[in-house]
Amino acid sequence: MEHSPRQIADRLLDLSAEFSSYTDRLEKILMEKPTVWMKIREGCKSDTQAEREWQNTEMGKDETKFKLRLKALEKKMSAARSFLKVASDEAHNMY
């Protein structure tokens, strides 16, 4: 299935909006994490144990999920930009 550069550019715009949305959601979690994490840490013997307990909370699970989604979106956006670069070079007979 072939896509036009216009379709890829539109998809890149959609991916960028999705990236921004996940970044906003992750930002809210990371702003709350220190306070919640320190409360968790009080009942733990180590930072590692506290971090594992944090990761088991809903916010901790969301943090992991959003970080992974952002990484996937970065890869998709990079691939779209590469496609557009090749298409541009081909249009200018540079490829």
mmCIF file of C-alpha atoms in Angstrom, residues 25-60:
data_model
loop_
_atom_site.group_PDB
_atom_site.id
_atom_site.type_symbol
_atom_site.label_atom_id
_atom_site.label_comp_id
_atom_site.label_asym_id
_atom_site.label_seq_id
_atom_site.Cartn_x
_atom_site.Cartn_y
_atom_site.Cartn_z
ATOM 1 C CA ARG A 25 -0.121 13.327 30.723
ATOM 2 C CA LEU A 26 3.370 12.139 31.669
ATOM 3 C CA GLU A 27 4.256 15.625 32.910
ATOM 4 C CA LYS A 28 1.357 15.541 35.389
ATOM 5 C CA ILE A 29 2.489 12.182 36.723
ATOM 6 C CA LEU A 30 6.112 13.284 37.039
ATOM 7 C CA MET A 31 5.064 16.412 38.922
ATOM 8 C CA GLU A 32 3.271 14.275 41.529
ATOM 9 C CA LYS A 33 5.798 11.444 41.648
ATOM 10 C CA PRO A 34 8.263 12.955 44.159
ATOM 11 C CA THR A 35 5.587 13.502 46.805
ATOM 12 C CA VAL A 36 3.974 10.096 46.345
ATOM 13 C CA TRP A 37 7.326 8.336 46.015
ATOM 14 C CA MET A 38 8.627 9.810 49.289
ATOM 15 C CA LYS A 39 5.515 8.564 51.110
ATOM 16 C CA ILE A 40 6.087 5.122 49.634
ATOM 17 C CA ARG A 41 9.785 5.302 50.553
ATOM 18 C CA GLU A 42 8.974 5.790 54.251
ATOM 19 C CA GLY A 43 7.705 2.217 54.441
ATOM 20 C CA CYS A 44 10.510 0.652 52.397
ATOM 21 C CA LYS A 45 13.995 -0.538 53.221
ATOM 22 C CA SER A 46 15.528 0.704 49.960
ATOM 23 C CA ASP A 47 15.030 3.039 47.029
ATOM 24 C CA THR A 48 14.754 0.006 44.764
ATOM 25 C CA GLN A 49 11.890 -1.411 46.798
ATOM 26 C CA ALA A 50 10.179 1.995 46.829
ATOM 27 C CA GLU A 51 10.564 2.309 43.059
ATOM 28 C CA ARG A 52 9.036 -1.141 42.541
ATOM 29 C CA GLU A 53 6.115 -0.210 44.760
ATOM 30 C CA TRP A 54 5.721 3.063 42.839
ATOM 31 C CA GLN A 55 5.680 1.125 39.561
ATOM 32 C CA ASN A 56 2.856 -0.994 40.963
ATOM 33 C CA THR A 57 0.622 2.051 41.546
ATOM 34 C CA GLU A 58 -1.739 3.296 38.831
ATOM 35 C CA MET A 59 0.407 6.392 38.306
ATOM 36 C CA GLY A 60 3.544 4.251 38.134
#
